[in-house]
Amino acid sequence: QVQLVESGGGLVQAGGSLRLSCAASGRTFMNYAMGWFRQAPGKEREFVTATSRSGGSTAYADSVKGRFTISRDNAKNSVYLQMNSLKPEDTAIYYCAADWAMLPTQLPSMTSETYDYWGRGTQVTVSS
């Protein structure tokens, strides 16, 4: 089992920034690729970004490229999401997820079904 707890959400004006954190406990954190997904009201959950076990490979949704940055600190069992130039359409609950990966540098999955563990989410609201 891997327990994931997100933090850092809140209310921010358009153009502002937020940094989300996800703290992991349980099984060996460095064995898991980590992803961020989000779900807006009335919409399906969507992929935001993910990083490989080593942090050397990342993937981003087109809608956040150039604005969001994922990073991880394996020593602290944590993954982060730096969100800049936020837009009202970024408003959603943001979820952290863990996907067991065999290789440290293999490309992380962008498909939610492959992720084994999920946090409860943190609300991000961007006002216009």
mmCIF file of N, CA and C in Angstrom:
data_model
loop_
_atom_site.group_PDB
_atom_site.id
_atom_site.type_symbol
_atom_site.label_atom_id
_atom_site.label_comp_id
_atom_site.label_asym_id
_atom_site.label_seq_id
_atom_site.Cartn_x
_atom_site.Cartn_y
_atom_site.Cartn_z
ATOM 1 N N GLN A 1 0.827 -1.196 0.000
ATOM 2 C CA GLN A 1 0.000 0.000 0.000
ATOM 3 C C GLN A 1 0.861 1.246 0.000
ATOM 4 N N VAL A 2 0.414 2.232 -0.733
ATOM 5 C CA VAL A 2 1.044 3.547 -0.732
ATOM 6 C C VAL A 2 -0.035 4.556 -0.359
ATOM 7 N N GLN A 3 0.254 5.351 0.634
ATOM 8 C CA GLN A 3 -0.677 6.408 1.027
ATOM 9 C C GLN A 3 -0.173 7.732 0.465
ATOM 10 N N LEU A 4 -1.067 8.470 -0.137
ATOM 11 C CA LEU A 4 -0.711 9.742 -0.765
ATOM 12 C C LEU A 4 -1.582 10.848 -0.186
ATOM 13 N N VAL A 5 -0.949 11.944 0.182
ATOM 14 C CA VAL A 5 -1.681 13.080 0.737
ATOM 15 C C VAL A 5 -1.256 14.348 0.015
ATOM 16 N N GLU A 6 -2.213 14.976 -0.639
ATOM 17 C CA GLU A 6 -1.949 16.215 -1.356
ATOM 18 C C GLU A 6 -2.159 17.421 -0.439
ATOM 19 N N SER A 7 -1.449 18.495 -0.761
ATOM 20 C CA SER A 7 -1.630 19.757 -0.048
ATOM 21 C C SER A 7 -1.232 20.896 -0.971
ATOM 22 N N GLY A 8 -1.585 22.109 -0.560
ATOM 23 C CA GLY A 8 -1.161 23.283 -1.306
ATOM 24 C C GLY A 8 -2.214 23.918 -2.179
ATOM 25 N N GLY A 9 -3.386 23.305 -2.250
ATOM 26 C CA GLY A 9 -4.445 23.902 -3.048
ATOM 27 C C GLY A 9 -4.989 25.166 -2.405
ATOM 28 N N GLY A 10 -5.829 25.857 -3.153
ATOM 29 C CA GLY A 10 -6.425 27.071 -2.617
ATOM 30 C C GLY A 10 -7.044 27.912 -3.700
ATOM 31 N N LEU A 11 -7.343 29.149 -3.333
ATOM 32 C CA LEU A 11 -7.956 30.112 -4.254
ATOM 33 C C LEU A 11 -6.900 31.103 -4.706
ATOM 34 N N VAL A 12 -6.813 31.300 -6.009
ATOM 35 C CA VAL A 12 -5.817 32.205 -6.567
ATOM 36 C C VAL A 12 -6.434 32.937 -7.751
ATOM 37 N N GLN A 13 -5.969 34.135 -7.995
ATOM 38 C CA GLN A 13 -6.451 34.891 -9.146
ATOM 39 C C GLN A 13 -5.793 34.400 -10.425
ATOM 40 N N ALA A 14 -6.468 34.613 -11.524
ATOM 41 C CA ALA A 14 -5.903 34.259 -12.817
ATOM 42 C C ALA A 14 -4.545 34.942 -12.983
ATOM 43 N N GLY A 15 -3.594 34.193 -13.511
ATOM 44 C CA GLY A 15 -2.235 34.691 -13.664
ATOM 45 C C GLY A 15 -1.336 34.375 -12.493
ATOM 46 N N GLY A 16 -1.926 33.921 -11.418
ATOM 47 C CA GLY A 16 -1.165 33.617 -10.224
ATOM 48 C C GLY A 16 -0.537 32.234 -10.262
ATOM 49 N N SER A 17 0.079 31.865 -9.136
ATOM 50 C CA SER A 17 0.793 30.589 -9.038
ATOM 51 C C SER A 17 0.401 29.846 -7.773
ATOM 52 N N LEU A 18 0.516 28.539 -7.847
ATOM 53 C CA LEU A 18 0.364 27.677 -6.682
ATOM 54 C C LEU A 18 1.348 26.531 -6.812
ATOM 55 N N ARG A 19 1.742 25.994 -5.689
ATOM 56 C CA ARG A 19 2.597 24.816 -5.678
ATOM 57 C C ARG A 19 1.907 23.725 -4.870
ATOM 58 N N LEU A 20 1.589 22.652 -5.527
ATOM 59 C CA LEU A 20 0.995 21.514 -4.851
ATOM 60 C C LEU A 20 2.082 20.537 -4.423
ATOM 61 N N SER A 21 1.830 19.896 -3.300
ATOM 62 C CA SER A 21 2.727 18.866 -2.809
ATOM 63 C C SER A 21 1.950 17.578 -2.599
ATOM 64 N N CYS A 22 2.658 16.475 -2.745
ATOM 65 C CA CYS A 22 2.068 15.164 -2.490
ATOM 66 C C CYS A 22 3.077 14.360 -1.688
ATOM 67 N N ALA A 23 2.703 14.023 -0.471
ATOM 68 C CA ALA A 23 3.572 13.246 0.400
ATOM 69 C C ALA A 23 3.152 11.790 0.365
ATOM 70 N N ALA A 24 4.119 10.909 0.180
ATOM 71 C CA ALA A 24 3.853 9.479 0.082
ATOM 72 C C ALA A 24 4.405 8.739 1.289
ATOM 73 N N SER A 25 3.719 7.702 1.679
ATOM 74 C CA SER A 25 4.199 6.824 2.747
ATOM 75 C C SER A 25 3.785 5.402 2.398
ATOM 76 N N GLY A 26 4.453 4.471 3.037
ATOM 77 C CA GLY A 26 4.152 3.078 2.759
ATOM 78 C C GLY A 26 5.297 2.430 2.006
ATOM 79 N N ARG A 27 5.006 1.887 0.864
ATOM 80 C CA ARG A 27 6.019 1.188 0.088
ATOM 81 C C ARG A 27 7.051 2.156 -0.501
ATOM 82 N N THR A 28 8.107 1.610 -1.027
ATOM 83 C CA THR A 28 9.240 2.390 -1.495
ATOM 84 C C THR A 28 8.821 3.367 -2.585
ATOM 85 N N PHE A 29 8.911 4.629 -2.238
ATOM 86 C CA PHE A 29 8.459 5.694 -3.133
ATOM 87 C C PHE A 29 9.182 5.663 -4.463
ATOM 88 N N MET A 30 10.464 5.380 -4.442
ATOM 89 C CA MET A 30 11.248 5.479 -5.664
ATOM 90 C C MET A 30 10.933 4.362 -6.661
ATOM 91 N N ASN A 31 10.094 3.426 -6.292
ATOM 92 C CA ASN A 31 9.670 2.382 -7.225
ATOM 93 C C ASN A 31 8.461 2.781 -8.060
ATOM 94 N N TYR A 32 7.979 3.998 -7.826
ATOM 95 C CA TYR A 32 6.739 4.425 -8.464
ATOM 96 C C TYR A 32 6.945 5.669 -9.318
ATOM 97 N N ALA A 33 6.414 5.601 -10.541
ATOM 98 C CA ALA A 33 6.221 6.819 -11.298
ATOM 99 C C ALA A 33 5.065 7.568 -10.642
ATOM 100 N N MET A 34 5.086 8.884 -10.736
ATOM 101 C CA MET A 34 4.077 9.693 -10.061
ATOM 102 C C MET A 34 3.376 10.601 -11.056
ATOM 103 N N GLY A 35 2.096 10.739 -10.882
ATOM 104 C CA GLY A 35 1.325 11.570 -11.791
ATOM 105 C C GLY A 35 0.399 12.508 -11.050
ATOM 106 N N TRP A 36 0.009 13.556 -11.746
ATOM 107 C CA TRP A 36 -1.035 14.470 -11.270
ATOM 108 C C TRP A 36 -2.182 14.434 -12.286
ATOM 109 N N PHE A 37 -3.367 14.300 -11.769
ATOM 110 C CA PHE A 37 -4.575 14.343 -12.568
ATOM 111 C C PHE A 37 -5.494 15.387 -11.960
ATOM 112 N N ARG A 38 -6.501 15.797 -12.713
ATOM 113 C CA ARG A 38 -7.455 16.750 -12.172
ATOM 114 C C ARG A 38 -8.854 16.442 -12.679
ATOM 115 N N GLN A 39 -9.823 16.887 -11.900
ATOM 116 C CA GLN A 39 -11.212 16.698 -12.282
ATOM 117 C C GLN A 39 -11.994 17.952 -11.949
ATOM 118 N N ALA A 40 -12.550 18.565 -12.967
ATOM 119 C CA ALA A 40 -13.380 19.744 -12.804
ATOM 120 C C ALA A 40 -14.838 19.313 -12.650
ATOM 121 N N PRO A 41 -15.666 20.162 -12.071
ATOM 122 C CA PRO A 41 -17.072 19.810 -11.891
ATOM 123 C C PRO A 41 -17.752 19.466 -13.214
ATOM 124 N N GLY A 42 -18.416 18.333 -13.242
ATOM 125 C CA GLY A 42 -19.131 17.920 -14.435
ATOM 126 C C GLY A 42 -18.263 17.360 -15.539
ATOM 127 N N LYS A 43 -16.991 17.212 -15.273
ATOM 128 C CA LYS A 43 -16.073 16.699 -16.297
ATOM 129 C C LYS A 43 -15.382 15.437 -15.806
ATOM 130 N N GLU A 44 -14.833 14.699 -16.759
ATOM 131 C CA GLU A 44 -14.092 13.505 -16.402
ATOM 132 C C GLU A 44 -12.694 13.883 -15.899
ATOM 133 N N ARG A 45 -12.133 12.983 -15.136
ATOM 134 C CA ARG A 45 -10.775 13.184 -14.671
ATOM 135 C C ARG A 45 -9.823 13.192 -15.863
ATOM 136 N N GLU A 46 -8.849 14.087 -15.836
ATOM 137 C CA GLU A 46 -7.917 14.188 -16.952
ATOM 138 C C GLU A 46 -6.474 14.227 -16.461
ATOM 139 N N PHE A 47 -5.614 13.770 -17.329
ATOM 140 C CA PHE A 47 -4.180 13.767 -17.056
ATOM 141 C C PHE A 47 -3.642 15.188 -17.075
ATOM 142 N N VAL A 48 -2.734 15.474 -16.144
ATOM 143 C CA VAL A 48 -2.066 16.771 -16.113
ATOM 144 C C VAL A 48 -0.581 16.608 -16.426
ATOM 145 N N THR A 49 0.093 15.809 -15.614
ATOM 146 C CA THR A 49 1.518 15.611 -15.796
ATOM 147 C C THR A 49 1.965 14.389 -15.023
ATOM 148 N N ALA A 50 3.137 13.860 -15.373
ATOM 149 C CA ALA A 50 3.686 12.706 -14.666
ATOM 150 C C ALA A 50 5.192 12.703 -14.794
ATOM 151 N N THR A 51 5.818 12.019 -13.860
ATOM 152 C CA THR A 51 7.272 11.907 -13.864
ATOM 153 C C THR A 51 7.677 10.464 -13.602
ATOM 154 N N SER A 52 8.796 10.072 -14.172
ATOM 155 C CA SER A 52 9.306 8.725 -13.994
ATOM 156 C C SER A 52 9.844 8.539 -12.584
ATOM 157 N N ARG A 53 10.250 7.312 -12.289
ATOM 158 C CA ARG A 53 10.794 7.018 -10.959
ATOM 159 C C ARG A 53 11.983 7.912 -10.619
ATOM 160 N N SER A 54 12.822 8.137 -11.595
ATOM 161 C CA SER A 54 14.032 8.930 -11.360
ATOM 162 C C SER A 54 13.780 10.425 -11.452
ATOM 163 N N GLY A 55 12.661 10.797 -12.069
ATOM 164 C CA GLY A 55 12.401 12.204 -12.321
ATOM 165 C C GLY A 55 12.995 12.676 -13.635
ATOM 166 N N GLY A 56 13.696 11.782 -14.327
ATOM 167 C CA GLY A 56 14.360 12.175 -15.552
ATOM 168 C C GLY A 56 13.462 12.240 -16.767
ATOM 169 N N SER A 57 12.320 11.576 -16.712
ATOM 170 C CA SER A 57 11.353 11.607 -17.808
ATOM 171 C C SER A 57 10.045 12.189 -17.300
ATOM 172 N N THR A 58 9.492 13.098 -18.083
ATOM 173 C CA THR A 58 8.232 13.716 -17.697
ATOM 174 C C THR A 58 7.290 13.781 -18.887
ATOM 175 N N ALA A 59 6.025 13.947 -18.594
ATOM 176 C CA ALA A 59 5.005 14.105 -19.626
ATOM 177 C C ALA A 59 4.015 15.161 -19.161
ATOM 178 N N TYR A 60 3.504 15.927 -20.110
ATOM 179 C CA TYR A 60 2.563 16.996 -19.776
ATOM 180 C C TYR A 60 1.387 16.991 -20.748
ATOM 181 N N ALA A 61 0.237 17.324 -20.230
ATOM 182 C CA ALA A 61 -0.904 17.581 -21.100
ATOM 183 C C ALA A 61 -0.630 18.868 -21.874
ATOM 184 N N ASP A 62 -1.118 18.936 -23.091
ATOM 185 C CA ASP A 62 -0.880 20.123 -23.911
ATOM 186 C C ASP A 62 -1.398 21.389 -23.230
ATOM 187 N N SER A 63 -2.468 21.247 -22.486
ATOM 188 C CA SER A 63 -3.108 22.413 -21.874
ATOM 189 C C SER A 63 -2.271 23.058 -20.778
ATOM 190 N N VAL A 64 -1.270 22.347 -20.271
ATOM 191 C CA VAL A 64 -0.469 22.895 -19.174
ATOM 192 C C VAL A 64 1.003 23.061 -19.539
ATOM 193 N N LYS A 65 1.396 22.629 -20.719
ATOM 194 C CA LYS A 65 2.805 22.736 -21.121
ATOM 195 C C LYS A 65 3.264 24.188 -21.075
ATOM 196 N N GLY A 66 4.428 24.385 -20.500
ATOM 197 C CA GLY A 66 4.977 25.722 -20.403
ATOM 198 C C GLY A 66 4.491 26.502 -19.194
ATOM 199 N N ARG A 67 3.484 25.977 -18.502
ATOM 200 C CA ARG A 67 2.956 26.660 -17.317
ATOM 201 C C ARG A 67 3.145 25.839 -16.046
ATOM 202 N N PHE A 68 3.032 24.524 -16.165
ATOM 203 C CA PHE A 68 3.153 23.640 -15.004
ATOM 204 C C PHE A 68 4.475 22.882 -15.072
ATOM 205 N N THR A 69 5.018 22.593 -13.894
ATOM 206 C CA THR A 69 6.240 21.805 -13.802
ATOM 207 C C THR A 69 6.103 20.780 -12.692
ATOM 208 N N ILE A 70 6.372 19.537 -13.036
ATOM 209 C CA ILE A 70 6.364 18.471 -12.034
ATOM 210 C C ILE A 70 7.796 18.197 -11.593
ATOM 211 N N SER A 71 7.952 17.886 -10.325
ATOM 212 C CA SER A 71 9.257 17.504 -9.802
ATOM 213 C C SER A 71 9.046 16.533 -8.659
ATOM 214 N N ARG A 72 10.094 15.829 -8.311
ATOM 215 C CA ARG A 72 9.991 14.893 -7.200
ATOM 216 C C ARG A 72 11.284 14.907 -6.402
ATOM 217 N N ASP A 73 11.148 14.572 -5.137
ATOM 218 C CA ASP A 73 12.296 14.458 -4.242
ATOM 219 C C ASP A 73 12.189 13.092 -3.579
ATOM 220 N N ASN A 74 12.940 12.137 -4.093
ATOM 221 C CA ASN A 74 12.827 10.769 -3.577
ATOM 222 C C ASN A 74 13.315 10.666 -2.126
ATOM 223 N N ALA A 75 14.196 11.546 -1.728
ATOM 224 C CA ALA A 75 14.670 11.533 -0.345
ATOM 225 C C ALA A 75 13.565 11.962 0.620
ATOM 226 N N LYS A 76 12.639 12.758 0.116
ATOM 227 C CA LYS A 76 11.549 13.244 0.960
ATOM 228 C C LYS A 76 10.229 12.548 0.661
ATOM 229 N N ASN A 77 10.272 11.542 -0.228
ATOM 230 C CA ASN A 77 9.046 10.813 -0.589
ATOM 231 C C ASN A 77 7.941 11.758 -1.034
ATOM 232 N N SER A 78 8.304 12.707 -1.867
ATOM 233 C CA SER A 78 7.341 13.730 -2.262
ATOM 234 C C SER A 78 7.426 14.057 -3.747
ATOM 235 N N VAL A 79 6.297 14.468 -4.267
ATOM 236 C CA VAL A 79 6.229 14.972 -5.633
ATOM 237 C C VAL A 79 5.506 16.312 -5.586
ATOM 238 N N TYR A 80 5.890 17.192 -6.496
ATOM 239 C CA TYR A 80 5.389 18.557 -6.467
ATOM 240 C C TYR A 80 4.833 18.951 -7.833
ATOM 241 N N LEU A 81 3.928 19.904 -7.800
ATOM 242 C CA LEU A 81 3.394 20.463 -9.035
ATOM 243 C C LEU A 81 3.410 21.977 -8.909
ATOM 244 N N GLN A 82 4.333 22.601 -9.620
ATOM 245 C CA GLN A 82 4.386 24.057 -9.666
ATOM 246 C C GLN A 82 3.499 24.540 -10.796
ATOM 247 N N MET A 83 2.528 25.354 -10.453
ATOM 248 C CA MET A 83 1.553 25.835 -11.431
ATOM 249 C C MET A 83 1.668 27.346 -11.541
ATOM 250 N N ASN A 84 2.043 27.802 -12.717
ATOM 251 C CA ASN A 84 2.177 29.234 -12.988
ATOM 252 C C ASN A 84 1.176 29.669 -14.040
ATOM 253 N N SER A 85 0.976 30.958 -14.120
ATOM 254 C CA SER A 85 0.063 31.526 -15.129
ATOM 255 C C SER A 85 -1.283 30.800 -15.120
ATOM 256 N N LEU A 86 -1.814 30.655 -13.942
ATOM 257 C CA LEU A 86 -3.052 29.888 -13.799
ATOM 258 C C LEU A 86 -4.216 30.574 -14.494
ATOM 259 N N LYS A 87 -5.106 29.734 -15.018
ATOM 260 C CA LYS A 87 -6.288 30.189 -15.741
ATOM 261 C C LYS A 87 -7.542 29.658 -15.037
ATOM 262 N N PRO A 88 -8.665 30.326 -15.217
ATOM 263 C CA PRO A 88 -9.903 29.812 -14.613
ATOM 264 C C PRO A 88 -10.198 28.363 -15.008
ATOM 265 N N GLU A 89 -9.826 27.975 -16.205
ATOM 266 C CA GLU A 89 -10.072 26.595 -16.643
ATOM 267 C C GLU A 89 -9.187 25.574 -15.960
ATOM 268 N N ASP A 90 -8.235 26.032 -15.166
ATOM 269 C CA ASP A 90 -7.429 25.114 -14.355
ATOM 270 C C ASP A 90 -8.143 24.737 -13.055
ATOM 271 N N THR A 91 -9.265 25.360 -12.791
ATOM 272 C CA THR A 91 -10.023 25.056 -11.579
ATOM 273 C C THR A 91 -10.465 23.605 -11.578
ATOM 274 N N ALA A 92 -10.108 22.883 -10.520
ATOM 275 C CA ALA A 92 -10.412 21.459 -10.432
ATOM 276 C C ALA A 92 -9.909 20.929 -9.101
ATOM 277 N N ILE A 93 -10.271 19.700 -8.832
ATOM 278 C CA ILE A 93 -9.625 18.963 -7.748
ATOM 279 C C ILE A 93 -8.420 18.258 -8.370
ATOM 280 N N TYR A 94 -7.274 18.443 -7.749
ATOM 281 C CA TYR A 94 -6.037 17.856 -8.256
ATOM 282 C C TYR A 94 -5.667 16.639 -7.419
ATOM 283 N N TYR A 95 -5.403 15.549 -8.119
ATOM 284 C CA TYR A 95 -5.088 14.287 -7.473
ATOM 285 C C TYR A 95 -3.664 13.853 -7.801
ATOM 286 N N CYS A 96 -3.025 13.333 -6.810
ATOM 287 C CA CYS A 96 -1.715 12.723 -6.953
ATOM 288 C C CYS A 96 -1.917 11.211 -7.081
ATOM 289 N N ALA A 97 -1.120 10.554 -7.918
ATOM 290 C CA ALA A 97 -1.272 9.119 -8.116
ATOM 291 C C ALA A 97 0.082 8.456 -8.302
ATOM 292 N N ALA A 98 0.155 7.181 -7.915
ATOM 293 C CA ALA A 98 1.398 6.416 -7.995
ATOM 294 C C ALA A 98 1.209 5.184 -8.878
ATOM 295 N N ASP A 99 2.183 4.947 -9.737
ATOM 296 C CA ASP A 99 2.153 3.839 -10.701
ATOM 297 C C ASP A 99 3.457 3.060 -10.586
ATOM 298 N N TRP A 100 3.366 1.799 -10.154
ATOM 299 C CA TRP A 100 4.580 1.001 -10.033
ATOM 300 C C TRP A 100 5.246 0.885 -11.397
ATOM 301 N N ALA A 101 6.544 1.149 -11.451
ATOM 302 C CA ALA A 101 7.277 1.121 -12.717
ATOM 303 C C ALA A 101 8.530 0.278 -12.575
ATOM 304 N N MET A 102 8.784 -0.551 -13.569
ATOM 305 C CA MET A 102 9.925 -1.456 -13.501
ATOM 306 C C MET A 102 11.254 -0.724 -13.662
ATOM 307 N N LEU A 103 11.297 0.242 -14.568
ATOM 308 C CA LEU A 103 12.555 0.924 -14.876
ATOM 309 C C LEU A 103 12.533 2.360 -14.367
ATOM 310 N N PRO A 104 13.648 2.839 -13.877
ATOM 311 C CA PRO A 104 13.676 4.199 -13.303
ATOM 312 C C PRO A 104 13.384 5.311 -14.290
ATOM 313 N N THR A 105 13.721 5.065 -15.559
ATOM 314 C CA THR A 105 13.588 6.169 -16.516
ATOM 315 C C THR A 105 12.504 5.945 -17.559
ATOM 316 N N GLN A 106 11.720 4.884 -17.417
ATOM 317 C CA GLN A 106 10.708 4.648 -18.433
ATOM 318 C C GLN A 106 9.677 5.752 -18.417
ATOM 319 N N LEU A 107 9.148 6.055 -19.587
ATOM 320 C CA LEU A 107 8.190 7.142 -19.706
ATOM 321 C C LEU A 107 6.971 6.882 -18.818
ATOM 322 N N PRO A 108 6.553 7.869 -18.063
ATOM 323 C CA PRO A 108 5.404 7.662 -17.191
ATOM 324 C C PRO A 108 4.096 7.578 -17.972
ATOM 325 N N SER A 109 3.153 6.847 -17.438
ATOM 326 C CA SER A 109 1.865 6.688 -18.091
ATOM 327 C C SER A 109 1.033 7.961 -17.976
ATOM 328 N N MET A 110 0.248 8.206 -19.015
ATOM 329 C CA MET A 110 -0.689 9.323 -18.998
ATOM 330 C C MET A 110 -2.122 8.826 -18.850
ATOM 331 N N THR A 111 -2.253 7.541 -18.548
ATOM 332 C CA THR A 111 -3.563 6.906 -18.438
ATOM 333 C C THR A 111 -3.875 6.618 -16.987
ATOM 334 N N SER A 112 -4.981 7.135 -16.515
ATOM 335 C CA SER A 112 -5.302 6.995 -15.102
ATOM 336 C C SER A 112 -5.476 5.544 -14.674
ATOM 337 N N GLU A 113 -5.925 4.700 -15.594
ATOM 338 C CA GLU A 113 -6.198 3.308 -15.230
ATOM 339 C C GLU A 113 -4.942 2.544 -14.824
ATOM 340 N N THR A 114 -3.784 3.021 -15.234
ATOM 341 C CA THR A 114 -2.548 2.307 -14.885
ATOM 342 C C THR A 114 -2.033 2.660 -13.501
ATOM 343 N N TYR A 115 -2.591 3.679 -12.909
ATOM 344 C CA TYR A 115 -2.102 4.111 -11.596
ATOM 345 C C TYR A 115 -2.753 3.280 -10.494
ATOM 346 N N ASP A 116 -1.920 2.887 -9.543
ATOM 347 C CA ASP A 116 -2.364 1.957 -8.517
ATOM 348 C C ASP A 116 -2.926 2.632 -7.270
ATOM 349 N N TYR A 117 -2.374 3.778 -6.956
ATOM 350 C CA TYR A 117 -2.750 4.438 -5.703
ATOM 351 C C TYR A 117 -3.057 5.910 -5.970
ATOM 352 N N TRP A 118 -4.022 6.406 -5.212
ATOM 353 C CA TRP A 118 -4.488 7.773 -5.387
ATOM 354 C C TRP A 118 -4.639 8.484 -4.056
ATOM 355 N N GLY A 119 -4.371 9.780 -4.082
ATOM 356 C CA GLY A 119 -4.684 10.599 -2.926
ATOM 357 C C GLY A 119 -6.136 11.052 -2.976
ATOM 358 N N ARG A 120 -6.536 11.799 -1.962
ATOM 359 C CA ARG A 120 -7.920 12.264 -1.894
ATOM 360 C C ARG A 120 -8.140 13.567 -2.649
ATOM 361 N N GLY A 121 -7.083 14.222 -3.029
ATOM 362 C CA GLY A 121 -7.205 15.421 -3.832
ATOM 363 C C GLY A 121 -7.132 16.705 -3.033
ATOM 364 N N THR A 122 -6.802 17.775 -3.752
ATOM 365 C CA THR A 122 -6.777 19.105 -3.174
ATOM 366 C C THR A 122 -7.423 20.065 -4.175
ATOM 367 N N GLN A 123 -8.254 20.954 -3.661
ATOM 368 C CA GLN A 123 -9.025 21.846 -4.528
ATOM 369 C C GLN A 123 -8.181 23.033 -4.964
ATOM 370 N N VAL A 124 -8.200 23.307 -6.245
ATOM 371 C CA VAL A 124 -7.575 24.501 -6.808
ATOM 372 C C VAL A 124 -8.673 25.300 -7.502
ATOM 373 N N THR A 125 -8.812 26.553 -7.088
ATOM 374 C CA THR A 125 -9.815 27.424 -7.684
ATOM 375 C C THR A 125 -9.128 28.684 -8.198
ATOM 376 N N VAL A 126 -9.319 28.959 -9.479
ATOM 377 C CA VAL A 126 -8.706 30.125 -10.101
ATOM 378 C C VAL A 126 -9.818 31.095 -10.495
ATOM 379 N N SER A 127 -9.772 32.266 -9.902
ATOM 380 C CA SER A 127 -10.808 33.266 -10.187
ATOM 381 C C SER A 127 -10.376 34.173 -11.334
ATOM 382 N N SER A 128 -11.351 34.634 -12.092
ATOM 383 C CA SER A 128 -11.040 35.488 -13.244
ATOM 384 C C SER A 128 -11.016 36.963 -12.858
#
